């Protein structure tokens, strides 16, 4: 068997292996090691090491434990309850009030983070307990949290766009600008879809019980001030300093973590037990996320080393298609690759392989990059290897993975609608860059 | 099926080993390494403060950040394992009876977990000591710290995972044989 | 011979330290193409971009361990292992005033390649074979938010500078940070840095620096001669038939020379477009900035030579070669400026 075919078997083995139910990180590693050993020999062990140390050197990923810490710390401060009480109060008369709250928070939070893990984790920590308490539909709740949290990777600042810029030889600043409107379009689609469904089926996001509704305007104002404003200050401290250029995303995340400690102090809840609990939870959550990232990097590297990646691409390019047909085809391929593979693997391995084709066909690269980014964002929502699901499961262990998957699938379809909009109206991506840079 | 239900005490030696590992490797590695988050928060906040208040950025903050973050999650992997935190697809698994959950886990620990982790440990060990043998320093900033301590986190993390894995394997094997979790 | 043509080609999987879209990657492709043509398809180099198999900064270790058969890299990426690495890229100032031709001369006529090989195999204990392959300079001094008139204007700036140059600039009193390529522009836009250097006019334009900063200074002394390398795993190399080894070696030299000519044209076009299309304020770097840089480099190199015997050995070898060739070329060769000024300079009638 050729090594390329071996890679295809590896892909199949992964899907089987994952469903057996062993921790996915270890499944990825052992499959990579076994197939890598058959295909390329004992050097696969070093391949494993180099990918691990490489990920450990990714300074920007240091923002993951920091944002996780912020979420857990604010949870210890009891801020989550206040925040969601506020949202319950403010939107209480609307069906699906918490959904709306999550999506609005997620959209705002997306401007504070460039990393998907942190967004889903923090938003999951904020929202999942409140949704469980309010007897919200689990699948729709999970969909809203994961889809909302994934906006963080698209709406700038975005680690994905920072990586994508150099790969396509496009200015990252232009990519940031290009992603803003598509991000807002997606957010709008999510809100519209969720509220419509709640309106049709009242059980999905029940109205708040009478006793939970505000009795006066003053009450709403008080809830707002005590519940939302403090978190706003912390997020503003991190986002504000990142956007204003005072800090890198990692530094901004550290300041957010520091802000969360100070806030806990102000609320009178800061003590060693709380700090220890926060520290331990942060360690567990970030080890889970980042160790899995290590594992998928190793898996992706073996897949590339076996040459299967190139085999798939060569086959594609041998097809004769009109430009728009080829673009749609590449989008479909990236979408399909997003199921088993993580986005860094796709950006680093497949996007460069498609690059000559896109150049040849003369498509605008900023537009193409935006399409790729939105497309890859759907990969986070595509089970079974869907990081967003794992991040959420990490913070909401009571929700069955099956329901999380189902909710995500619905929003994955909405993502595809968003992708179609950007495909049909390139102006959605290109207008802002043109305003700032001309042409 | 159809077995007489006899309440057997778990073997003392087994309990002892499992408890020892769970406490001194799983739990304590977590309690120690979770502390790394605090210098990470403090160091980076300090960097931003001195940069803007005193116009005196540190030369170490950038590399300090990734080294602490990298060590943090790598050394915390064993704690995460002990807590059952490594994500798994529980669609089918949750439907298995305990005895089968234990059997599946025991077999998979033996064939999926240990081989990968042992090689992970070996590669990490060889590379860390190669780095030490040439006194390798970092090249990413003028600070240039020695890389050995950072690179050691890989084999130390893998070693902790292997030891914690022994406990997990024993617990699974017990569940596979006796039909209940230890 | 039909039998020979039927023989199964040898395929080497090699990875670059740069992304596929980058110009530097094109050099890798150029090399692969030459090797394939020269060998009549018997030796195929399968090129992969940074990160495809291992992260960029792990490439040399991965080649040494045989994870990949070879790599396309830059020696200064490994200078954390030993500072002598920087000298093999043709270090700051040339070194000692050498240009790319002198550098190639030092490599093949002055014992440089032998030292390069000894450095990787014996000093760093890496199982690799190396050849210089890509001149990637002379690199520009950099982009600035505000104009600089003398070295004093550099103090208090926060500047993105890569590798060894960062240490030299820091010593000279500039606040430096080393950001990966993709992070420079966002950092610049957010004001995290006030200045930055990347590569050359063509490459800098591709990155989009002109969209944020308008003051562009050339030349620099930090990487005026800088050369990237092609690496092979030694066991893989030793197994190649002698004729394929020769092809792989000579193709690195023909790539080097063809690339240099192309790169000059590419950057000339880039410089023209930056001025004419993007309204960039292109200026010559003030002499005192360049001298300050060279003096700080001399001091650092002297300190390093005092404690690092291999650094000293390489440094001395470069000095001996440059001492013979550079003064002679300054005398033998008509000044580049001479006929240039006559045809294109301000003095042209
Ligand atoms: Na974002
Ligand atoms: Na996926």
PDB file of N, CA and C in Angstrom, chain C residues 171-242:
ATOM      1  N   UNK C 171      21.684  46.417  22.505  1.00  0.00           N
ATOM      2  CA  UNK C 171      22.939  46.901  23.070  1.00  0.00           C
ATOM      3  C   UNK C 171      23.137  48.397  22.747  1.00  0.00           C
ATOM      4  N   UNK C 172      22.712  48.768  21.540  1.00  0.00           N
ATOM      5  CA  UNK C 172      22.893  50.159  21.119  1.00  0.00           C
ATOM      6  C   UNK C 172      21.893  51.089  21.809  1.00  0.00           C
ATOM      7  N   UNK C 173      20.897  50.515  22.502  1.00  0.00           N
ATOM      8  CA  UNK C 173      19.963  51.349  23.246  1.00  0.00           C
ATOM      9  C   UNK C 173      18.580  51.468  22.635  1.00  0.00           C
ATOM     10  N   UNK C 174      18.242  50.571  21.700  1.00  0.00           N
ATOM     11  CA  UNK C 174      16.901  50.587  21.109  1.00  0.00           C
ATOM     12  C   UNK C 174      16.073  49.499  21.793  1.00  0.00           C
ATOM     13  N   UNK C 175      14.783  49.784  22.048  1.00  0.00           N
ATOM     14  CA  UNK C 175      13.895  48.753  22.595  1.00  0.00           C
ATOM     15  C   UNK C 175      13.463  47.841  21.467  1.00  0.00           C
ATOM     16  N   UNK C 176      13.904  46.594  21.492  1.00  0.00           N
ATOM     17  CA  UNK C 176      13.540  45.711  20.385  1.00  0.00           C
ATOM     18  C   UNK C 176      12.578  44.619  20.829  1.00  0.00           C
ATOM     19  N   UNK C 177      11.766  44.188  19.875  1.00  0.00           N
ATOM     20  CA  UNK C 177      10.953  42.982  20.064  1.00  0.00           C
ATOM     21  C   UNK C 177      11.123  42.156  18.812  1.00  0.00           C
ATOM     22  N   UNK C 178      11.042  40.839  18.955  1.00  0.00           N
ATOM     23  CA  UNK C 178      11.099  39.971  17.789  1.00  0.00           C
ATOM     24  C   UNK C 178       9.738  39.338  17.603  1.00  0.00           C
ATOM     25  N   UNK C 179       8.988  39.844  16.633  1.00  0.00           N
ATOM     26  CA  UNK C 179       7.675  39.272  16.348  1.00  0.00           C
ATOM     27  C   UNK C 179       7.767  38.446  15.083  1.00  0.00           C
ATOM     28  N   UNK C 180       7.013  37.328  15.000  1.00  0.00           N
ATOM     29  CA  UNK C 180       6.947  36.593  13.741  1.00  0.00           C
ATOM     30  C   UNK C 180       6.335  37.477  12.664  1.00  0.00           C
ATOM     31  N   UNK C 181       6.662  37.186  11.395  1.00  0.00           N
ATOM     32  CA  UNK C 181       6.220  38.016  10.276  1.00  0.00           C
ATOM     33  C   UNK C 181       4.762  38.439  10.338  1.00  0.00           C
ATOM     34  N   UNK C 182       3.874  37.480  10.584  1.00  0.00           N
ATOM     35  CA  UNK C 182       2.448  37.768  10.524  1.00  0.00           C
ATOM     36  C   UNK C 182       1.949  38.692  11.620  1.00  0.00           C
ATOM     37  N   UNK C 183       2.731  38.857  12.676  1.00  0.00           N
ATOM     38  CA  UNK C 183       2.257  39.667  13.791  1.00  0.00           C
ATOM     39  C   UNK C 183       2.772  41.096  13.753  1.00  0.00           C
ATOM     40  N   UNK C 184       3.685  41.386  12.800  1.00  0.00           N
ATOM     41  CA  UNK C 184       4.293  42.713  12.792  1.00  0.00           C
ATOM     42  C   UNK C 184       3.249  43.786  12.476  1.00  0.00           C
ATOM     43  N   UNK C 185       2.475  43.554  11.397  1.00  0.00           N
ATOM     44  CA  UNK C 185       1.531  44.596  10.989  1.00  0.00           C
ATOM     45  C   UNK C 185       0.440  44.876  12.012  1.00  0.00           C
ATOM     46  N   UNK C 186      -0.195  43.845  12.560  1.00  0.00           N
ATOM     47  CA  UNK C 186      -1.180  44.145  13.611  1.00  0.00           C
ATOM     48  C   UNK C 186      -0.559  44.916  14.773  1.00  0.00           C
ATOM     49  N   UNK C 187       0.664  44.540  15.166  1.00  0.00           N
ATOM     50  CA  UNK C 187       1.332  45.236  16.265  1.00  0.00           C
ATOM     51  C   UNK C 187       1.608  46.686  15.880  1.00  0.00           C
ATOM     52  N   UNK C 188       2.007  46.891  14.629  1.00  0.00           N
ATOM     53  CA  UNK C 188       2.291  48.251  14.149  1.00  0.00           C
ATOM     54  C   UNK C 188       1.013  49.074  14.141  1.00  0.00           C
ATOM     55  N   UNK C 189      -0.046  48.453  13.671  1.00  0.00           N
ATOM     56  CA  UNK C 189      -1.301  49.177  13.556  1.00  0.00           C
ATOM     57  C   UNK C 189      -1.817  49.601  14.919  1.00  0.00           C
ATOM     58  N   UNK C 190      -1.621  48.728  15.917  1.00  0.00           N
ATOM     59  CA  UNK C 190      -2.100  49.035  17.250  1.00  0.00           C
ATOM     60  C   UNK C 190      -1.115  49.867  18.039  1.00  0.00           C
ATOM     61  N   UNK C 191       0.008  50.205  17.417  1.00  0.00           N
ATOM     62  CA  UNK C 191       0.968  51.076  18.088  1.00  0.00           C
ATOM     63  C   UNK C 191       1.829  50.351  19.112  1.00  0.00           C
ATOM     64  N   UNK C 192       1.812  49.015  19.102  1.00  0.00           N
ATOM     65  CA  UNK C 192       2.660  48.259  20.020  1.00  0.00           C
ATOM     66  C   UNK C 192       4.124  48.498  19.663  1.00  0.00           C
ATOM     67  N   UNK C 193       4.416  48.672  18.373  1.00  0.00           N
ATOM     68  CA  UNK C 193       5.775  49.011  17.934  1.00  0.00           C
ATOM     69  C   UNK C 193       5.731  50.291  17.096  1.00  0.00           C
ATOM     70  N   UNK C 194       6.862  51.023  17.110  1.00  0.00           N
ATOM     71  CA  UNK C 194       6.954  52.286  16.363  1.00  0.00           C
ATOM     72  C   UNK C 194       7.760  52.128  15.089  1.00  0.00           C
ATOM     73  N   UNK C 195       8.422  50.994  14.956  1.00  0.00           N
ATOM     74  CA  UNK C 195       9.294  50.788  13.812  1.00  0.00           C
ATOM     75  C   UNK C 195       9.504  49.293  13.643  1.00  0.00           C
ATOM     76  N   UNK C 196       9.988  48.898  12.469  1.00  0.00           N
ATOM     77  CA  UNK C 196      10.242  47.481  12.272  1.00  0.00           C
ATOM     78  C   UNK C 196      11.023  47.235  11.009  1.00  0.00           C
ATOM     79  N   UNK C 197      11.802  46.158  11.021  1.00  0.00           N
ATOM     80  CA  UNK C 197      12.476  45.765   9.787  1.00  0.00           C
ATOM     81  C   UNK C 197      11.938  44.411   9.404  1.00  0.00           C
ATOM     82  N   UNK C 198      11.894  44.137   8.106  1.00  0.00           N
ATOM     83  CA  UNK C 198      11.464  42.818   7.661  1.00  0.00           C
ATOM     84  C   UNK C 198      12.482  42.290   6.670  1.00  0.00           C
ATOM     85  N   UNK C 199      12.306  42.524   5.357  1.00  0.00           N
ATOM     86  CA  UNK C 199      13.278  41.971   4.420  1.00  0.00           C
ATOM     87  C   UNK C 199      13.787  43.065   3.486  1.00  0.00           C
ATOM     88  N   UNK C 200      13.221  43.132   2.300  1.00  0.00           N
ATOM     89  CA  UNK C 200      13.700  44.058   1.269  1.00  0.00           C
ATOM     90  C   UNK C 200      12.490  44.754   0.654  1.00  0.00           C
ATOM     91  N   UNK C 201      12.708  45.779  -0.202  1.00  0.00           N
ATOM     92  CA  UNK C 201      11.551  46.544  -0.708  1.00  0.00           C
ATOM     93  C   UNK C 201      10.433  45.683  -1.285  1.00  0.00           C
ATOM     94  N   UNK C 202      10.773  44.724  -2.148  1.00  0.00           N
ATOM     95  CA  UNK C 202       9.737  43.895  -2.759  1.00  0.00           C
ATOM     96  C   UNK C 202       8.945  43.126  -1.712  1.00  0.00           C
ATOM     97  N   UNK C 203       9.660  42.528  -0.774  1.00  0.00           N
ATOM     98  CA  UNK C 203       9.019  41.722   0.260  1.00  0.00           C
ATOM     99  C   UNK C 203       8.232  42.588   1.236  1.00  0.00           C
ATOM    100  N   UNK C 204       8.812  43.724   1.600  1.00  0.00           N
ATOM    101  CA  UNK C 204       8.137  44.616   2.552  1.00  0.00           C
ATOM    102  C   UNK C 204       6.834  45.139   1.961  1.00  0.00           C
ATOM    103  N   UNK C 205       6.860  45.405   0.646  1.00  0.00           N
ATOM    104  CA  UNK C 205       5.644  45.906  -0.001  1.00  0.00           C
ATOM    105  C   UNK C 205       4.569  44.813   0.024  1.00  0.00           C
ATOM    106  N   UNK C 206       4.992  43.591  -0.207  1.00  0.00           N
ATOM    107  CA  UNK C 206       4.061  42.460  -0.188  1.00  0.00           C
ATOM    108  C   UNK C 206       3.387  42.336   1.188  1.00  0.00           C
ATOM    109  N   UNK C 207       4.158  42.617   2.239  1.00  0.00           N
ATOM    110  CA  UNK C 207       3.613  42.534   3.596  1.00  0.00           C
ATOM    111  C   UNK C 207       2.638  43.667   3.875  1.00  0.00           C
ATOM    112  N   UNK C 208       2.836  44.798   3.207  1.00  0.00           N
ATOM    113  CA  UNK C 208       1.922  45.923   3.396  1.00  0.00           C
ATOM    114  C   UNK C 208       2.359  46.940   4.436  1.00  0.00           C
ATOM    115  N   UNK C 209       3.669  47.041   4.688  1.00  0.00           N
ATOM    116  CA  UNK C 209       4.157  48.018   5.665  1.00  0.00           C
ATOM    117  C   UNK C 209       3.744  49.448   5.310  1.00  0.00           C
ATOM    118  N   UNK C 210       3.737  49.737   3.991  1.00  0.00           N
ATOM    119  CA  UNK C 210       3.441  51.100   3.540  1.00  0.00           C
ATOM    120  C   UNK C 210       2.022  51.528   3.908  1.00  0.00           C
ATOM    121  N   UNK C 211       1.179  50.552   4.264  1.00  0.00           N
ATOM    122  CA  UNK C 211      -0.185  50.921   4.643  1.00  0.00           C
ATOM    123  C   UNK C 211      -0.215  51.558   6.026  1.00  0.00           C
ATOM    124  N   UNK C 212       0.863  51.366   6.796  1.00  0.00           N
ATOM    125  CA  UNK C 212       0.867  51.887   8.161  1.00  0.00           C
ATOM    126  C   UNK C 212       1.938  52.932   8.383  1.00  0.00           C
ATOM    127  N   UNK C 213       3.135  52.655   7.883  1.00  0.00           N
ATOM    128  CA  UNK C 213       4.237  53.599   8.069  1.00  0.00           C
ATOM    129  C   UNK C 213       4.680  54.140   6.705  1.00  0.00           C
ATOM    130  N   UNK C 214       5.113  55.388   6.693  1.00  0.00           N
ATOM    131  CA  UNK C 214       5.496  55.985   5.409  1.00  0.00           C
ATOM    132  C   UNK C 214       6.989  56.277   5.290  1.00  0.00           C
ATOM    133  N   UNK C 215       7.756  56.112   6.392  1.00  0.00           N
ATOM    134  CA  UNK C 215       9.180  56.411   6.323  1.00  0.00           C
ATOM    135  C   UNK C 215       9.982  55.126   6.221  1.00  0.00           C
ATOM    136  N   UNK C 216      10.705  55.000   5.090  1.00  0.00           N
ATOM    137  CA  UNK C 216      11.399  53.754   4.791  1.00  0.00           C
ATOM    138  C   UNK C 216      12.874  54.058   4.574  1.00  0.00           C
ATOM    139  N   UNK C 217      13.713  53.386   5.355  1.00  0.00           N
ATOM    140  CA  UNK C 217      15.143  53.670   5.288  1.00  0.00           C
ATOM    141  C   UNK C 217      15.925  52.480   4.755  1.00  0.00           C
ATOM    142  N   UNK C 218      16.858  52.769   3.825  1.00  0.00           N
ATOM    143  CA  UNK C 218      17.751  51.772   3.260  1.00  0.00           C
ATOM    144  C   UNK C 218      19.155  52.369   3.177  1.00  0.00           C
ATOM    145  N   UNK C 219      20.207  51.617   3.223  1.00  0.00           N
ATOM    146  CA  UNK C 219      20.285  50.200   3.537  1.00  0.00           C
ATOM    147  C   UNK C 219      20.451  49.989   5.029  1.00  0.00           C
ATOM    148  N   UNK C 220      20.550  48.734   5.435  1.00  0.00           N
ATOM    149  CA  UNK C 220      20.903  48.413   6.820  1.00  0.00           C
ATOM    150  C   UNK C 220      22.256  47.737   6.820  1.00  0.00           C
ATOM    151  N   UNK C 221      22.837  47.616   8.008  1.00  0.00           N
ATOM    152  CA  UNK C 221      24.090  46.871   8.131  1.00  0.00           C
ATOM    153  C   UNK C 221      23.864  45.555   8.873  1.00  0.00           C
ATOM    154  N   UNK C 222      22.631  45.336   9.359  1.00  0.00           N
ATOM    155  CA  UNK C 222      22.397  44.145  10.184  1.00  0.00           C
ATOM    156  C   UNK C 222      22.323  42.876   9.342  1.00  0.00           C
ATOM    157  N   UNK C 223      21.741  42.988   8.143  1.00  0.00           N
ATOM    158  CA  UNK C 223      21.657  41.816   7.274  1.00  0.00           C
ATOM    159  C   UNK C 223      21.907  42.243   5.840  1.00  0.00           C
ATOM    160  N   UNK C 224      22.976  43.020   5.648  1.00  0.00           N
ATOM    161  CA  UNK C 224      23.264  43.466   4.278  1.00  0.00           C
ATOM    162  C   UNK C 224      23.684  42.276   3.426  1.00  0.00           C
ATOM    163  N   UNK C 225      24.380  41.304   4.055  1.00  0.00           N
ATOM    164  CA  UNK C 225      24.599  40.020   3.399  1.00  0.00           C
ATOM    165  C   UNK C 225      23.933  38.982   4.276  1.00  0.00           C
ATOM    166  N   UNK C 226      22.880  38.376   3.750  1.00  0.00           N
ATOM    167  CA  UNK C 226      22.231  37.328   4.540  1.00  0.00           C
ATOM    168  C   UNK C 226      21.791  36.229   3.597  1.00  0.00           C
ATOM    169  N   UNK C 227      22.108  35.004   3.970  1.00  0.00           N
ATOM    170  CA  UNK C 227      21.941  33.884   3.050  1.00  0.00           C
ATOM    171  C   UNK C 227      21.216  32.738   3.749  1.00  0.00           C
ATOM    172  N   UNK C 228      20.233  32.189   3.063  1.00  0.00           N
ATOM    173  CA  UNK C 228      19.513  31.040   3.613  1.00  0.00           C
ATOM    174  C   UNK C 228      20.174  29.743   3.163  1.00  0.00           C
ATOM    175  N   UNK C 229      19.760  28.639   3.770  1.00  0.00           N
ATOM    176  CA  UNK C 229      20.466  27.368   3.576  1.00  0.00           C
ATOM    177  C   UNK C 229      19.520  26.258   3.129  1.00  0.00           C
ATOM    178  N   UNK C 230      20.120  25.247   2.483  1.00  0.00           N
ATOM    179  CA  UNK C 230      19.362  24.023   2.199  1.00  0.00           C
ATOM    180  C   UNK C 230      19.998  22.917   3.041  1.00  0.00           C
ATOM    181  N   UNK C 231      19.149  22.174   3.747  1.00  0.00           N
ATOM    182  CA  UNK C 231      19.639  21.142   4.665  1.00  0.00           C
ATOM    183  C   UNK C 231      19.196  19.758   4.201  1.00  0.00           C
ATOM    184  N   UNK C 232      20.081  18.776   4.421  1.00  0.00           N
ATOM    185  CA  UNK C 232      19.714  17.377   4.163  1.00  0.00           C
ATOM    186  C   UNK C 232      20.029  16.558   5.404  1.00  0.00           C
ATOM    187  N   UNK C 233      19.212  15.589   5.678  1.00  0.00           N
ATOM    188  CA  UNK C 233      19.570  14.611   6.702  1.00  0.00           C
ATOM    189  C   UNK C 233      20.804  13.862   6.195  1.00  0.00           C
ATOM    190  N   UNK C 234      21.831  13.698   7.044  1.00  0.00           N
ATOM    191  CA  UNK C 234      23.114  13.159   6.588  1.00  0.00           C
ATOM    192  C   UNK C 234      22.974  11.715   6.104  1.00  0.00           C
ATOM    193  N   UNK C 235      22.190  10.921   6.802  1.00  0.00           N
ATOM    194  CA  UNK C 235      22.032   9.519   6.383  1.00  0.00           C
ATOM    195  C   UNK C 235      21.369   9.452   5.013  1.00  0.00           C
ATOM    196  N   UNK C 236      20.370  10.316   4.804  1.00  0.00           N
ATOM    197  CA  UNK C 236      19.688  10.367   3.508  1.00  0.00           C
ATOM    198  C   UNK C 236      20.681  10.803   2.430  1.00  0.00           C
ATOM    199  N   UNK C 237      21.495  11.818   2.761  1.00  0.00           N
ATOM    200  CA  UNK C 237      22.478  12.345   1.811  1.00  0.00           C
ATOM    201  C   UNK C 237      23.494  11.264   1.444  1.00  0.00           C
ATOM    202  N   UNK C 238      24.014  10.563   2.442  1.00  0.00           N
ATOM    203  CA  UNK C 238      25.046   9.555   2.194  1.00  0.00           C
ATOM    204  C   UNK C 238      24.544   8.425   1.304  1.00  0.00           C
ATOM    205  N   UNK C 239      23.235   8.191   1.347  1.00  0.00           N
ATOM    206  CA  UNK C 239      22.671   7.109   0.541  1.00  0.00           C
ATOM    207  C   UNK C 239      22.458   7.512  -0.926  1.00  0.00           C
ATOM    208  N   UNK C 240      22.505   8.816  -1.216  1.00  0.00           N
ATOM    209  CA  UNK C 240      22.302   9.263  -2.598  1.00  0.00           C
ATOM    210  C   UNK C 240      23.500   8.830  -3.449  1.00  0.00           C
ATOM    211  N   UNK C 241      23.247   8.406  -4.695  1.00  0.00           N
ATOM    212  CA  UNK C 241      24.363   8.123  -5.608  1.00  0.00           C
ATOM    213  C   UNK C 241      25.212   9.380  -5.794  1.00  0.00           C
ATOM    214  N   UNK C 242      26.510   9.179  -6.075  1.00  0.00           N
ATOM    215  CA  UNK C 242      27.437  10.315  -6.181  1.00  0.00           C
ATOM    216  C   UNK C 242      26.960  11.383  -7.175  1.00  0.00           C
TER     217      UNK C 242
END
